[in-house]
Tab-separated table of C-alpha atoms in Angstrom:
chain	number	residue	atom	x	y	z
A	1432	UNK	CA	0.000	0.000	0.000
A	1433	UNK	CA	1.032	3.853	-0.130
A	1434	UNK	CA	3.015	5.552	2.181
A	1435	UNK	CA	0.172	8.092	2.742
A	1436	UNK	CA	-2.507	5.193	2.946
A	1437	UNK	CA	-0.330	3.536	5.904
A	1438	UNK	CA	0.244	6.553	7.933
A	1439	UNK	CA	-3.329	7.262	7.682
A	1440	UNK	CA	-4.632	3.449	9.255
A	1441	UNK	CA	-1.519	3.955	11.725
A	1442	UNK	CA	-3.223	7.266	12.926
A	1443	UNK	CA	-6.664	4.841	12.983
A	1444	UNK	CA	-5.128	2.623	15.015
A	1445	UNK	CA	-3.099	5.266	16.849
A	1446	UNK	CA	-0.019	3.253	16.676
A	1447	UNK	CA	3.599	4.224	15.128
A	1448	UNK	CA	4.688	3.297	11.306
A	1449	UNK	CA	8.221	1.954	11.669
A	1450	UNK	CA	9.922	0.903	8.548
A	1451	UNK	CA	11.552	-2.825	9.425
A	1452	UNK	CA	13.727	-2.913	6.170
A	1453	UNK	CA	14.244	-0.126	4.515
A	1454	UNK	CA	16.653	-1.105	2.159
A	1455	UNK	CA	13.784	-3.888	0.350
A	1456	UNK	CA	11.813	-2.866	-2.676
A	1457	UNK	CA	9.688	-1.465	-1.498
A	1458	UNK	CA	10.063	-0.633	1.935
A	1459	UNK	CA	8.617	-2.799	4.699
A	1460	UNK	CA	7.004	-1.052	7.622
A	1461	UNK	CA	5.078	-2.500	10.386
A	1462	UNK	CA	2.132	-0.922	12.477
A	1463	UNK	CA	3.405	-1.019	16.227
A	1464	UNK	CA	4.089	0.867	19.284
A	1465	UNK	CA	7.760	2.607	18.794
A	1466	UNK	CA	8.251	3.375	22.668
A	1467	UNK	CA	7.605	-0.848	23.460
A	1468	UNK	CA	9.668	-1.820	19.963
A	1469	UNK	CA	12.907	0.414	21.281
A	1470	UNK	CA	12.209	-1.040	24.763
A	1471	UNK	CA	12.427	-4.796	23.417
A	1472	UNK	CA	15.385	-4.029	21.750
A	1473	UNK	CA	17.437	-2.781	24.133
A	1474	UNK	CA	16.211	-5.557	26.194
A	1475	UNK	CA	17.362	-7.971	23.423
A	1476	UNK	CA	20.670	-6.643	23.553
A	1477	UNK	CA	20.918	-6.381	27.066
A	1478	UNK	CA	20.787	-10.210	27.179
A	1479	UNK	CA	23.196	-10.810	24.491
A	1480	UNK	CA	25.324	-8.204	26.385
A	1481	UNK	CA	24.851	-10.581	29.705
A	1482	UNK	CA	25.807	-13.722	27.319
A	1483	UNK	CA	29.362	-12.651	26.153
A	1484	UNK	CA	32.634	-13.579	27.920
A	1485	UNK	CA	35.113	-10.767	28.476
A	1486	UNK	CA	38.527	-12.393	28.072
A	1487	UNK	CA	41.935	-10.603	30.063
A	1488	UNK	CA	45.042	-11.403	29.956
A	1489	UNK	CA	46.723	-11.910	33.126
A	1490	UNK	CA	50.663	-11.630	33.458
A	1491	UNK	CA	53.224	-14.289	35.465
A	1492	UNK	CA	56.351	-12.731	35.575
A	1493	UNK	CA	59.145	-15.014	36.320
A	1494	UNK	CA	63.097	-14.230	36.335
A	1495	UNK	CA	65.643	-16.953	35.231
A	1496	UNK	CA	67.366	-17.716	38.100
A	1497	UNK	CA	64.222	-18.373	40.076
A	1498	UNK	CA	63.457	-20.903	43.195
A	1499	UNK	CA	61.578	-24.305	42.586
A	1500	UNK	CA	58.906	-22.708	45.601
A	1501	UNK	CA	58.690	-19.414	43.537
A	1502	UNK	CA	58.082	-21.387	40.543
A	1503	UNK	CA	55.436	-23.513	41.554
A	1504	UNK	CA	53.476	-20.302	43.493
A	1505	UNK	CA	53.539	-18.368	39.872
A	1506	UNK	CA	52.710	-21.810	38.416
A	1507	UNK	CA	49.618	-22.170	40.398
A	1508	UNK	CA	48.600	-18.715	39.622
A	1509	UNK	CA	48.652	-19.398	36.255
A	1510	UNK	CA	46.426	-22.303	35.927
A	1511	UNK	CA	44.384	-20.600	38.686
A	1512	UNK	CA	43.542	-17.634	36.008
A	1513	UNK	CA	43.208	-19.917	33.162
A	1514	UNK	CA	40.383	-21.814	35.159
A	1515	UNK	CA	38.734	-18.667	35.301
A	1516	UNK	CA	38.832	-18.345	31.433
A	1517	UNK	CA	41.863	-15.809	31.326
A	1518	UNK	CA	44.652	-15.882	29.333
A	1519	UNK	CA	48.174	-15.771	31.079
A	1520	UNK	CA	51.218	-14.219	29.476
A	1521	UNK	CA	54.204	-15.747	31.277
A	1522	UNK	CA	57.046	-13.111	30.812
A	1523	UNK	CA	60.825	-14.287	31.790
A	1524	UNK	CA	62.869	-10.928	32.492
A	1525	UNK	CA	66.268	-10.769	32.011
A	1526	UNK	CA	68.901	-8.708	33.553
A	1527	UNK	CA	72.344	-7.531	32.629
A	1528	UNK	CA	74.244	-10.576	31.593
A	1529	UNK	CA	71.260	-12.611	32.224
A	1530	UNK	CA	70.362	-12.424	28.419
A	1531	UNK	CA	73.397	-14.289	27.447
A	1532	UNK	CA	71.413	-17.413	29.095
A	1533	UNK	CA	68.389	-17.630	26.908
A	1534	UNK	CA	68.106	-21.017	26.597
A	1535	UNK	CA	66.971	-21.258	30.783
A	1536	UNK	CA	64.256	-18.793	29.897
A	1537	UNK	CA	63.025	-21.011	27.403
A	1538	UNK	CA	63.458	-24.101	29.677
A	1539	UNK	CA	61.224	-22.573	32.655
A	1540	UNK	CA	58.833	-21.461	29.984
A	1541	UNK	CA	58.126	-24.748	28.694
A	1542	UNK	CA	58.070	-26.214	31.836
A	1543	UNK	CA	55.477	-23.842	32.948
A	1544	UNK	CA	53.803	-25.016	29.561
A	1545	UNK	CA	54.201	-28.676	30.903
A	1546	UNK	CA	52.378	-27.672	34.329
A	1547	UNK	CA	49.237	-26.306	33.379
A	1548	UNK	CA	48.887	-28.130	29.629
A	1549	UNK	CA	45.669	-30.124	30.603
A	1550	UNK	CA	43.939	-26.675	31.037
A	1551	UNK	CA	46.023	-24.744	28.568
A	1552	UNK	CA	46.937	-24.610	25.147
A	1553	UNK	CA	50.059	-22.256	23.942
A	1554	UNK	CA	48.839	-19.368	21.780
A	1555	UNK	CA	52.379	-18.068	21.075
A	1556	UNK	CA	55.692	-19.794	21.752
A	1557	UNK	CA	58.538	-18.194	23.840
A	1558	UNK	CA	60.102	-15.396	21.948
A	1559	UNK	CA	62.763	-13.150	23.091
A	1560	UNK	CA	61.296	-9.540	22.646
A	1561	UNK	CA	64.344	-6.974	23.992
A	1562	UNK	CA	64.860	-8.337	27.527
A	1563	UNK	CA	61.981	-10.171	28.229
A	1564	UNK	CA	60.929	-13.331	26.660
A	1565	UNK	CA	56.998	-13.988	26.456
A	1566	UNK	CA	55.061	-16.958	26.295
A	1567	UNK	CA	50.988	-16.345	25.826
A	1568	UNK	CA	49.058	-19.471	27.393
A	1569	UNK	CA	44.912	-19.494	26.394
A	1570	UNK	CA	42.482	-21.870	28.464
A	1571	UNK	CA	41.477	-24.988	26.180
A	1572	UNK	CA	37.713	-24.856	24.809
A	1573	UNK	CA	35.541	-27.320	25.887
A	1574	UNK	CA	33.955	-28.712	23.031
């Protein structure tokens, strides 16, 4: 029908002519109340909203030269956030002639890879990035 006809039976009916899809041919409107339509809406997304997981990522920073004790404390840590859906990065920093020993940040990074592997998956592999190396860690889907 025209555009004049509809307004005129939406003034009948005293409801609101909201065009649903404007970009068909030719438009598509619907006779409804455009206060209760916005409401739903929002409402809609409100839920959706409610429905999606925010994701951080939580840092373990570890030096080279570090205890078995220390270890195991930033080790539980790390699967702790990972249970809680958060991604760890596990940073190894290294000072002054530290960085000459690379290969023991990338042995305490994999073992912290070993610990927590039946809840984690590795999302990046240790690199050396200046004088840190980093290691990102994501919690494994459950499918």
């Amino acid at each position: 029908m025209s555009g004049r006809e509809a307004l005129r039976l939406a003034e009948e009916k005293q409801q609101d002519l909201v065009e649903i899809a404007p970009a068909a041919k030719p438009p598509v409107c619907k006779l409804m109340d455009f206060g209760k339509y916005k409401y739903e809406q929002s409402k809609r997304e409100k839920e959706a909203k409610k429905k999606q997981k925010v994701i951080s990522v939580k840092e373990v920073k570890l030096r080279p030269n570090i205890e078995d004790h220390d270890f195991e404390v930033k080790a539980r840590n790390a699967s702790r956030f990972l249970k809680d859906g958060d991604k760890v990065k596990a940073t190894i920093i290294f000072r002054g002639r530290e960085i000459v020993h690379t290969q023991i940040g990338q042995q305490l990074l994999k073992r912290l890879a070993e610990d927590v592997k039946d809840i984690s998956t590795i999302e990046r592999q240790p690199k050396l990035e200046g004088k840190n190396m980093i290691m990102i860690l994501a919690p494994k889907q459950d499918n």
